[in-house]
Amino acid sequence: MSEVEDKLSEKRNRLHGIASRHQGLWSTEGVFERDAPEDFDPKAVAVSSEEKNKFMITFPYPYMNGMLHLGHLFSLTKAEFAAGYQRVAGKNVLFPFSFHCTGMPISAAALRLEGEIRDFGCPPVFPKEDPNAVKVVREKVDLLKFKAKKGKAAGKKSRAKYQWEIMESMGLTAEQIPDFVDPYHWCRFFPQHAKADLKRFGARVDWRRSFTTTDMNPFYDSFIKWQFRKLHTGGYLRFGRRNSVWSVEDNQPCLDHDRSEGEGVGVQEYVVIKMNVQKPYTGKLAALADYNVFLGAATLRPETMYGQTNCWALPEGDYGAYQMNETDVIICSERAAENMAFQEMTAGEFGCLVKLADIKGSDLFGVPLSAPNTPLETIYVLPLMTIKMDVGTGIVTSVPSDAPDDYQALVDLKRSAEMREQYGIK
């Protein structure tokens, strides 16, 4: 180590020593501990805080699915500096601090860790990625617009693929990690480390007034239950439904902070265009003669349907005929039908599908349709190879006037006699 480095370390260590001595003194003397005044007068409740010469401040309790990071401390400085200033100003300052453990992220991470240990052993031996595999990601970039990849969600994202690796990145050992298959262990382990970090930070907190959420703390749990009962009794709560991200596995909404990943992802709204199959039905659709059959195409631009000339289906795509009500059937991908089932748009119970037929995309080619808004009396289903079955409904509208891709695909089909012959297109 160089002489310069020695001097820098000496100064740093001296500052750390000063901080440690004073923090120890604060803890021994209970400097930040504040009790209710013994001469409290209930009649003086209406008196303002300024007149009482007191100051109380709180900080949103951090979620305990890991160690505190610099973002927590950066945000905490606002409350911390305010508490320090008010103390210097002579006020009776109360700064409580607690830790949040309620929600799905801890539970989901514990289940994921349990699955990795079950599947790959303990400590796990994960499969190695193929070094020759090349992943190509095409992203549309606006060269005139700079967008930094920062923020709360980006900061939380880890490069680790497995939960075990995420735990290792926190500095946990192979002996410690298996204990975290118990979600309650998270609530016992991380708060104590967070408290130690905050003490080293010098937070002016009355640690007697600290707790964790969840039913591990019966006092907090009963308070929250009491609070909601009071709100319900007072008529302040209403039960209703709204579109949200839904967890099929847990059978409940999966809100932003309940997800182990995907924070910031919201609901994508789009319109499903119902294109009526013209009778008489032929081929596989003949079995649906008693229903009104529609092809459902997803679009974010329904105003362009005036220019629709045809619609597309993926030749090898797996589609289904799903009953919407007593008279109507829609043809789309299973993923899209399931999405509609969870919005109670289908004939089955909530989240359940009534599937009347399995249909390949090639079974739909040449089927005549009546589409809304277009001046054409009949449009037809044609093949398109670039459709993604996990996007939209798997059925795609074609508006060449507004979409160059649609125009080019139509031109290619007209030029290729081999393709038309392969799919029976005249």
Short mmCIF file of C-alpha atoms in Angstrom, two decimals:
data_model
loop_
_atom_site.label_atom_id
_atom_site.label_comp_id
_atom_site.label_asym_id
_atom_site.label_seq_id
_atom_site.Cartn_x
_atom_site.Cartn_y
_atom_site.Cartn_z
CA MET A 1 0.00 0.00 0.00
CA SER A 2 1.39 3.43 -0.94
CA GLU A 3 2.04 6.26 1.49
CA VAL A 4 -0.85 8.26 -0.03
CA GLU A 5 -3.23 5.35 0.45
CA ASP A 6 -2.03 4.96 4.05
CA LYS A 7 -2.82 8.60 4.76
CA LEU A 8 -6.26 8.35 3.15
CA SER A 9 -7.05 5.20 5.12
CA GLU A 10 -5.82 6.86 8.31
CA LYS A 11 -8.18 9.81 7.84
CA ARG A 12 -11.08 7.54 6.95
CA ASN A 13 -10.46 5.27 9.92
CA ARG A 14 -10.21 8.25 12.27
CA LEU A 15 -13.59 9.54 11.04
CA HIS A 16 -15.10 6.07 11.42
CA GLY A 17 -13.75 5.91 14.95
CA ILE A 18 -15.30 9.27 15.85
CA ALA A 19 -18.65 8.17 14.39
CA SER A 20 -18.58 4.82 16.21
CA ARG A 21 -17.79 6.43 19.58
CA HIS A 22 -20.61 8.93 19.32
CA GLN A 23 -23.10 6.38 18.00
CA GLY A 24 -22.25 4.17 20.96
CA LEU A 25 -22.86 7.13 23.27
CA TRP A 26 -26.21 7.85 21.60
CA SER A 27 -27.26 4.22 22.09
CA THR A 28 -26.11 4.07 25.73
CA GLU A 29 -27.77 7.35 26.69
CA GLY A 30 -30.94 6.71 24.65
CA VAL A 31 -30.56 10.13 23.04
CA PHE A 32 -33.22 9.52 20.39
CA GLU A 33 -35.73 7.80 22.68
CA ARG A 34 -38.76 9.93 23.35
CA ASP A 35 -41.55 9.21 25.85
CA ALA A 36 -44.97 10.78 26.19
CA PRO A 37 -44.89 13.65 28.71
CA GLU A 38 -45.95 12.73 32.24
CA ASP A 39 -47.95 15.95 32.56
CA PHE A 40 -49.99 15.22 29.42
CA ASP A 41 -53.28 17.14 29.41
CA PRO A 42 -56.05 15.45 27.36
CA LYS A 43 -57.78 18.83 27.06
CA ALA A 44 -54.81 20.18 25.15
CA VAL A 45 -55.21 17.79 22.22
CA ALA A 46 -56.37 20.59 19.95
CA VAL A 47 -53.20 22.58 20.55
CA SER A 48 -50.93 22.70 17.48
CA SER A 49 -47.60 20.89 17.28
CA GLU A 50 -45.81 24.24 17.10
CA GLU A 51 -47.26 25.27 20.45
CA LYS A 52 -46.35 21.89 21.96
CA ASN A 53 -42.81 22.29 20.60
CA LYS A 54 -42.79 18.74 19.21
CA PHE A 55 -41.97 17.22 15.83
CA MET A 56 -42.78 13.73 14.54
CA ILE A 57 -41.50 12.33 11.26
CA THR A 58 -41.87 8.95 9.56
CA PHE A 59 -40.28 7.22 6.58
CA PRO A 60 -42.03 4.70 4.26
CA TYR A 61 -40.93 1.39 5.70
CA PRO A 62 -38.62 -0.46 3.28
CA TYR A 63 -39.56 -3.88 1.91
CA MET A 64 -37.45 -6.61 3.47
CA ASN A 65 -36.70 -8.91 0.53
CA GLY A 66 -33.05 -7.95 0.70
CA MET A 67 -30.49 -5.63 2.22
CA LEU A 68 -30.93 -1.87 2.23
CA HIS A 69 -29.25 -0.14 -0.71
CA LEU A 70 -28.06 3.38 -1.45
CA GLY A 71 -31.47 4.34 -2.83
CA HIS A 72 -33.04 3.73 0.58
CA LEU A 73 -30.41 5.84 2.32
CA PHE A 74 -30.63 8.62 -0.26
CA SER A 75 -34.38 8.88 0.33
CA LEU A 76 -33.92 8.59 4.09
CA THR A 77 -31.62 11.62 4.20
CA LYS A 78 -34.62 13.93 3.72
CA ALA A 79 -36.29 12.64 6.88
CA GLU A 80 -32.99 12.25 8.70
CA PHE A 81 -31.84 15.83 8.05
CA ALA A 82 -35.27 17.18 9.02
CA ALA A 83 -35.17 15.26 12.31
CA GLY A 84 -31.65 16.54 13.04
CA TYR A 85 -32.54 20.15 12.27
CA GLN A 86 -35.65 20.07 14.47
CA ARG A 87 -33.60 18.59 17.35
CA VAL A 88 -31.07 21.40 17.03
CA ALA A 89 -34.00 23.84 17.00
CA GLY A 90 -34.94 22.52 20.44
CA LYS A 91 -38.01 20.47 19.58
CA ASN A 92 -39.01 17.14 21.06
CA VAL A 93 -38.41 14.95 17.98
CA LEU A 94 -39.90 11.48 17.52
CA PHE A 95 -38.66 9.37 14.58
CA PRO A 96 -40.03 5.78 14.56
CA PHE A 97 -38.92 3.26 11.93
CA SER A 98 -40.39 -0.05 10.79
CA PHE A 99 -39.93 -2.79 8.20
CA HIS A 100 -42.39 -4.03 5.58
CA CYS A 101 -42.77 -7.77 4.91
CA THR A 102 -46.35 -8.04 3.62
CA GLY A 103 -46.94 -9.03 -0.01
CA MET A 104 -46.03 -11.58 -2.64
CA PRO A 105 -42.34 -10.87 -3.51
CA ILE A 106 -40.95 -12.58 -0.39
CA SER A 107 -43.31 -15.52 -0.70
CA ALA A 108 -42.60 -15.88 -4.44
CA ALA A 109 -38.83 -15.72 -3.90
CA ALA A 110 -39.02 -18.36 -1.14
CA LEU A 111 -41.03 -20.69 -3.38
CA ARG A 112 -38.61 -20.13 -6.27
CA LEU A 113 -35.65 -20.92 -4.02
CA GLU A 114 -37.35 -24.07 -2.75
CA GLY A 115 -37.94 -25.21 -6.33
CA GLU A 116 -34.31 -24.60 -7.31
CA ILE A 117 -33.04 -26.65 -4.36
CA ARG A 118 -35.48 -29.43 -5.23
CA ASP A 119 -34.54 -29.47 -8.92
CA PHE A 120 -30.80 -28.73 -8.80
CA GLY A 121 -29.66 -29.88 -5.35
CA CYS A 122 -28.24 -28.03 -2.35
CA PRO A 123 -26.06 -26.22 -3.11
CA PRO A 124 -27.59 -26.26 -6.60
CA VAL A 125 -25.69 -27.12 -9.76
CA PHE A 126 -27.40 -25.05 -12.44
CA PRO A 127 -27.28 -26.00 -16.15
CA LYS A 128 -24.65 -24.12 -18.10
CA GLU A 129 -25.79 -21.86 -20.89
CA ASP A 130 -24.71 -22.77 -24.41
CA PRO A 131 -21.78 -20.43 -25.17
CA ASN A 132 -22.50 -20.77 -28.90
CA ALA A 133 -26.10 -19.64 -28.53
CA VAL A 134 -26.60 -16.10 -29.76
CA LYS A 135 -29.62 -14.14 -28.66
CA VAL A 136 -30.62 -11.40 -31.07
CA VAL A 137 -32.80 -8.64 -29.67
CA ARG A 138 -34.19 -6.09 -32.07
CA GLU A 139 -35.33 -2.90 -30.44
CA LYS A 140 -36.77 0.14 -32.16
CA VAL A 141 -34.62 3.12 -31.22
CA ASP A 142 -35.50 6.78 -31.64
CA LEU A 143 -32.12 8.33 -32.45
CA LEU A 144 -33.39 11.77 -31.48
CA LYS A 145 -34.58 10.72 -28.04
CA PHE A 146 -32.34 9.70 -25.15
CA LYS A 147 -33.87 7.42 -22.54
CA ALA A 148 -31.74 6.47 -19.57
CA LYS A 149 -32.21 3.02 -18.09
CA LYS A 150 -32.55 4.15 -14.54
CA GLY A 151 -35.21 4.49 -11.89
CA LYS A 152 -36.66 2.36 -9.15
CA ALA A 153 -37.62 -0.67 -11.25
CA ALA A 154 -34.35 -0.68 -13.20
CA GLY A 155 -32.34 -0.33 -10.02
CA LYS A 156 -33.98 -3.36 -8.46
CA LYS A 157 -33.38 -5.61 -11.43
CA SER A 158 -30.66 -8.21 -10.94
CA ARG A 159 -28.58 -9.84 -13.67
CA ALA A 160 -28.76 -13.13 -11.78
CA LYS A 161 -30.96 -15.75 -13.41
CA TYR A 162 -31.71 -17.90 -10.36
CA GLN A 163 -32.94 -16.93 -6.89
CA TRP A 164 -29.95 -18.72 -5.32
CA GLU A 165 -27.62 -16.48 -7.34
CA ILE A 166 -29.57 -13.41 -6.22
CA MET A 167 -29.10 -14.44 -2.59
CA GLU A 168 -25.38 -14.96 -3.21
CA SER A 169 -25.14 -11.46 -4.69
CA MET A 170 -26.39 -10.15 -1.32
CA GLY A 171 -23.36 -11.70 0.39
CA LEU A 172 -25.15 -14.74 1.83
CA THR A 173 -23.28 -18.04 2.12
CA ALA A 174 -24.30 -21.48 0.87
CA GLU A 175 -24.96 -22.44 4.51
CA GLN A 176 -27.32 -19.49 5.07
CA ILE A 177 -29.34 -19.55 1.85
CA PRO A 178 -31.39 -22.77 2.39
CA ASP A 179 -33.03 -21.18 5.47
CA PHE A 180 -34.75 -18.70 3.15
CA VAL A 181 -37.19 -21.31 1.79
CA ASP A 182 -39.19 -20.26 4.88
CA PRO A 183 -40.72 -16.85 4.01
CA TYR A 184 -40.83 -15.91 7.70
CA HIS A 185 -37.05 -16.26 7.88
CA TRP A 186 -36.79 -13.28 5.54
CA CYS A 187 -38.83 -11.25 8.04
CA ARG A 188 -36.48 -12.19 10.87
CA PHE A 189 -33.16 -11.94 9.02
CA PHE A 190 -33.21 -8.79 6.90
CA PRO A 191 -34.81 -6.33 9.41
CA GLN A 192 -32.04 -6.89 11.95
CA HIS A 193 -29.38 -6.25 9.30
CA ALA A 194 -31.26 -3.17 8.09
CA LYS A 195 -31.42 -1.88 11.67
CA ALA A 196 -27.66 -2.37 12.08
CA ASP A 197 -27.00 -0.51 8.81
CA LEU A 198 -29.25 2.38 9.84
CA LYS A 199 -27.50 2.65 13.19
CA ARG A 200 -24.13 2.85 11.41
CA PHE A 201 -25.67 5.49 9.15
CA GLY A 202 -26.46 7.49 12.29
CA ALA A 203 -30.23 7.54 11.88
CA ARG A 204 -31.92 9.48 14.70
CA VAL A 205 -34.48 6.73 15.31
CA ASP A 206 -36.23 5.64 18.50
CA TRP A 207 -35.71 1.89 17.98
CA ARG A 208 -38.13 1.02 20.76
CA ARG A 209 -40.82 2.06 18.30
CA SER A 210 -39.84 -0.37 15.54
CA PHE A 211 -41.76 -3.36 14.23
CA THR A 212 -42.35 -5.57 11.20
CA THR A 213 -45.62 -6.02 9.35
CA THR A 214 -47.42 -9.35 8.58
CA ASP A 215 -49.13 -11.67 11.06
CA MET A 216 -45.74 -12.25 12.72
CA ASN A 217 -46.62 -9.08 14.60
CA PRO A 218 -50.07 -9.69 16.17
CA PHE A 219 -50.34 -6.08 17.36
CA TYR A 220 -49.85 -4.57 13.90
CA ASP A 221 -51.97 -7.31 12.31
CA SER A 222 -54.90 -6.65 14.65
CA PHE A 223 -54.57 -2.89 14.11
CA ILE A 224 -54.86 -3.25 10.33
CA LYS A 225 -57.87 -5.56 10.69
CA TRP A 226 -59.51 -3.10 13.08
CA GLN A 227 -58.80 -0.25 10.66
CA PHE A 228 -60.48 -2.00 7.73
CA ARG A 229 -63.45 -3.08 9.83
CA LYS A 230 -63.99 0.53 10.87
CA LEU A 231 -63.74 1.73 7.28
CA HIS A 232 -66.18 -0.95 6.14
CA THR A 233 -68.64 -0.20 8.94
CA GLY A 234 -68.48 3.49 8.08
CA GLY A 235 -69.33 2.79 4.45
CA TYR A 236 -65.97 3.94 3.11
CA LEU A 237 -65.11 0.68 1.34
CA ARG A 238 -66.70 -0.53 -1.86
CA PHE A 239 -66.18 -3.84 -3.60
CA GLY A 240 -65.86 -3.75 -7.37
CA ARG A 241 -63.90 -5.02 -10.33
CA ARG A 242 -61.32 -3.45 -12.57
CA ASN A 243 -58.82 -4.71 -15.11
CA SER A 244 -55.53 -5.65 -13.50
CA VAL A 245 -52.56 -7.97 -13.93
CA TRP A 246 -53.82 -11.35 -12.68
CA SER A 247 -51.88 -14.28 -11.25
CA VAL A 248 -53.43 -17.52 -12.51
CA GLU A 249 -51.31 -19.55 -10.09
CA ASP A 250 -52.36 -17.56 -7.01
CA ASN A 251 -55.88 -16.79 -8.31
CA GLN A 252 -55.66 -13.15 -7.30
CA PRO A 253 -54.51 -9.78 -8.68
CA CYS A 254 -50.74 -9.45 -8.86
CA LEU A 255 -50.11 -5.77 -8.21
CA ASP A 256 -46.96 -3.82 -8.96
CA HIS A 257 -45.07 -4.43 -5.71
CA ASP A 258 -46.35 -8.00 -5.40
CA ARG A 259 -44.25 -9.20 -8.34
CA SER A 260 -40.80 -10.70 -8.02
CA GLU A 261 -40.08 -9.10 -11.42
CA GLY A 262 -42.00 -6.96 -13.89
CA GLU A 263 -42.47 -3.92 -11.68
CA GLY A 264 -43.96 -1.08 -13.69
CA VAL A 265 -45.76 -3.34 -16.17
CA GLY A 266 -49.38 -2.27 -16.56
CA VAL A 267 -52.49 -3.41 -18.36
CA GLN A 268 -52.32 -3.21 -22.17
CA GLU A 269 -55.66 -2.19 -23.62
CA TYR A 270 -56.53 -3.10 -27.21
CA VAL A 271 -59.61 -3.65 -29.34
CA VAL A 272 -60.66 -7.05 -30.68
CA ILE A 273 -62.23 -6.67 -34.13
CA LYS A 274 -64.96 -9.29 -34.66
CA MET A 275 -65.03 -10.43 -38.29
CA ASN A 276 -68.07 -12.55 -39.07
CA VAL A 277 -67.46 -15.79 -40.99
CA GLN A 278 -69.89 -15.91 -43.90
CA LYS A 279 -72.19 -18.93 -44.17
CA PRO A 280 -72.30 -21.68 -45.23
CA TYR A 281 -69.32 -22.83 -43.13
CA THR A 282 -66.94 -25.31 -44.74
CA GLY A 283 -64.13 -27.60 -43.58
CA LYS A 284 -63.57 -27.69 -39.84
CA LEU A 285 -65.94 -24.77 -39.37
CA ALA A 286 -68.88 -26.85 -40.63
CA ALA A 287 -69.26 -28.35 -37.14
CA LEU A 288 -70.06 -24.86 -35.86
CA ALA A 289 -73.04 -24.32 -38.16
CA ASP A 290 -75.39 -23.59 -35.24
CA TYR A 291 -73.30 -20.60 -34.08
CA ASN A 292 -72.33 -17.18 -35.32
CA VAL A 293 -68.57 -17.62 -35.84
CA PHE A 294 -66.16 -14.68 -35.64
CA LEU A 295 -62.44 -14.31 -36.15
CA GLY A 296 -61.09 -12.00 -33.44
CA ALA A 297 -58.20 -9.74 -34.48
CA ALA A 298 -56.40 -7.52 -31.95
CA THR A 299 -55.54 -3.96 -32.91
CA LEU A 300 -54.33 -0.80 -31.21
CA ARG A 301 -55.69 1.29 -34.11
CA PRO A 302 -59.36 0.49 -34.69
CA GLU A 303 -59.76 3.74 -36.64
CA THR A 304 -57.79 2.19 -39.54
CA MET A 305 -60.31 -0.61 -40.11
CA TYR A 306 -61.88 1.42 -42.91
CA GLY A 307 -58.90 0.38 -45.04
CA GLN A 308 -58.95 -3.35 -44.22
CA THR A 309 -58.48 -5.56 -47.29
CA ASN A 310 -57.98 -9.01 -45.72
CA CYS A 311 -56.80 -10.63 -42.49
CA TRP A 312 -53.85 -12.87 -41.65
CA ALA A 313 -53.37 -16.17 -39.81
CA LEU A 314 -50.24 -18.18 -39.04
CA PRO A 315 -50.22 -21.40 -41.14
CA GLU A 316 -48.92 -23.61 -38.31
CA GLY A 317 -50.61 -21.61 -35.56
CA ASP A 318 -52.78 -23.45 -33.04
CA TYR A 319 -56.15 -21.73 -32.80
CA GLY A 320 -59.38 -22.68 -31.11
CA ALA A 321 -63.10 -22.02 -31.44
CA TYR A 322 -64.26 -20.69 -28.07
CA GLN A 323 -67.86 -20.17 -27.03
CA MET A 324 -68.55 -16.58 -25.98
CA ASN A 325 -72.26 -16.95 -25.23
CA GLU A 326 -75.23 -19.04 -26.37
CA THR A 327 -74.99 -17.86 -29.98
CA ASP A 328 -71.44 -16.60 -30.64
CA VAL A 329 -68.07 -18.32 -31.10
CA ILE A 330 -64.71 -16.60 -31.52
CA ILE A 331 -61.61 -18.06 -33.19
CA CYS A 332 -58.30 -16.93 -31.70
CA SER A 333 -55.26 -18.19 -29.82
CA GLU A 334 -55.77 -19.99 -26.50
CA ARG A 335 -53.78 -17.30 -24.71
CA ALA A 336 -56.13 -14.57 -25.95
CA ALA A 337 -59.22 -16.65 -25.12
CA GLU A 338 -57.93 -17.23 -21.59
CA ASN A 339 -57.36 -13.51 -21.24
CA MET A 340 -60.99 -12.88 -22.18
CA ALA A 341 -62.18 -15.64 -19.83
CA PHE A 342 -60.58 -13.81 -16.90
CA GLN A 343 -62.52 -10.71 -17.98
CA GLU A 344 -65.78 -12.74 -17.98
CA MET A 345 -66.26 -12.34 -21.73
CA THR A 346 -66.66 -16.07 -22.41
CA ALA A 347 -69.40 -18.61 -21.74
CA GLY A 348 -67.56 -20.55 -19.03
CA GLU A 349 -67.05 -19.68 -15.39
CA PHE A 350 -64.47 -17.09 -14.39
CA GLY A 351 -61.16 -18.05 -15.99
CA CYS A 352 -62.60 -21.20 -17.64
CA LEU A 353 -62.88 -21.81 -21.39
CA VAL A 354 -65.49 -23.66 -23.42
CA LYS A 355 -63.52 -24.91 -26.43
CA LEU A 356 -65.62 -26.29 -29.26
CA ALA A 357 -62.89 -27.12 -31.80
CA ASP A 358 -59.14 -27.15 -32.43
CA ILE A 359 -58.24 -25.28 -35.59
CA LYS A 360 -54.95 -24.84 -37.44
CA GLY A 361 -54.20 -21.56 -39.15
CA SER A 362 -54.08 -23.38 -42.50
CA ASP A 363 -57.73 -24.44 -41.95
CA LEU A 364 -58.78 -20.78 -42.15
CA PHE A 365 -57.18 -19.78 -45.46
CA GLY A 366 -59.69 -18.60 -48.02
CA VAL A 367 -62.51 -18.33 -45.48
CA PRO A 368 -64.79 -15.40 -46.48
CA LEU A 369 -65.43 -12.76 -43.81
CA SER A 370 -67.65 -9.75 -43.27
CA ALA A 371 -65.53 -7.12 -41.52
CA PRO A 372 -66.83 -3.97 -39.80
CA ASN A 373 -66.24 -0.52 -41.36
CA THR A 374 -64.48 -1.70 -44.53
CA PRO A 375 -66.38 -0.87 -47.76
CA LEU A 376 -65.56 -4.36 -49.10
CA GLU A 377 -68.46 -6.80 -48.74
CA THR A 378 -66.09 -9.76 -48.37
CA ILE A 379 -62.49 -10.12 -47.26
CA TYR A 380 -60.49 -13.36 -46.96
CA VAL A 381 -58.07 -15.01 -44.57
CA LEU A 382 -54.52 -15.24 -45.97
CA PRO A 383 -51.22 -16.70 -44.63
CA LEU A 384 -48.58 -14.62 -42.86
CA MET A 385 -45.40 -16.21 -41.48
CA THR A 386 -44.38 -13.51 -39.00
CA ILE A 387 -47.36 -13.71 -36.63
CA LYS A 388 -46.51 -14.31 -32.97
CA MET A 389 -49.08 -16.45 -31.20
CA ASP A 390 -48.19 -14.97 -27.81
CA VAL A 391 -49.04 -11.43 -28.94
CA GLY A 392 -52.62 -10.24 -29.37
CA THR A 393 -55.02 -12.92 -30.58
CA GLY A 394 -52.96 -14.63 -33.30
CA ILE A 395 -55.34 -13.19 -35.92
CA VAL A 396 -54.04 -10.01 -37.57
CA THR A 397 -55.93 -7.44 -39.61
CA SER A 398 -54.43 -6.20 -42.86
CA VAL A 399 -54.54 -2.50 -43.71
CA PRO A 400 -51.97 -1.95 -46.53
CA SER A 401 -52.69 1.78 -46.67
CA ASP A 402 -51.40 2.24 -43.11
CA ALA A 403 -48.99 -0.68 -42.68
CA PRO A 404 -46.12 -1.20 -45.18
CA ASP A 405 -45.63 -4.74 -43.82
CA ASP A 406 -49.20 -5.64 -44.78
CA TYR A 407 -48.70 -4.19 -48.25
CA GLN A 408 -45.45 -6.08 -48.81
CA ALA A 409 -46.92 -9.36 -47.56
CA LEU A 410 -49.86 -8.97 -49.94
CA VAL A 411 -47.53 -8.23 -52.87
CA ASP A 412 -45.34 -11.25 -52.03
CA LEU A 413 -48.39 -13.52 -51.96
CA LYS A 414 -49.57 -12.24 -55.34
CA ARG A 415 -46.13 -12.80 -56.87
CA SER A 416 -45.57 -16.29 -55.42
CA ALA A 417 -47.66 -18.87 -57.27
CA GLU A 418 -45.91 -21.58 -55.23
CA MET A 419 -47.09 -20.10 -51.93
CA ARG A 420 -50.65 -19.67 -53.20
CA GLU A 421 -50.70 -23.27 -54.37
CA GLN A 422 -49.25 -24.53 -51.07
CA TYR A 423 -52.04 -22.93 -49.04
CA GLY A 424 -54.85 -23.29 -51.56
CA ILE A 425 -55.16 -19.57 -52.26
CA LYS A 426 -56.71 -18.71 -55.63
#
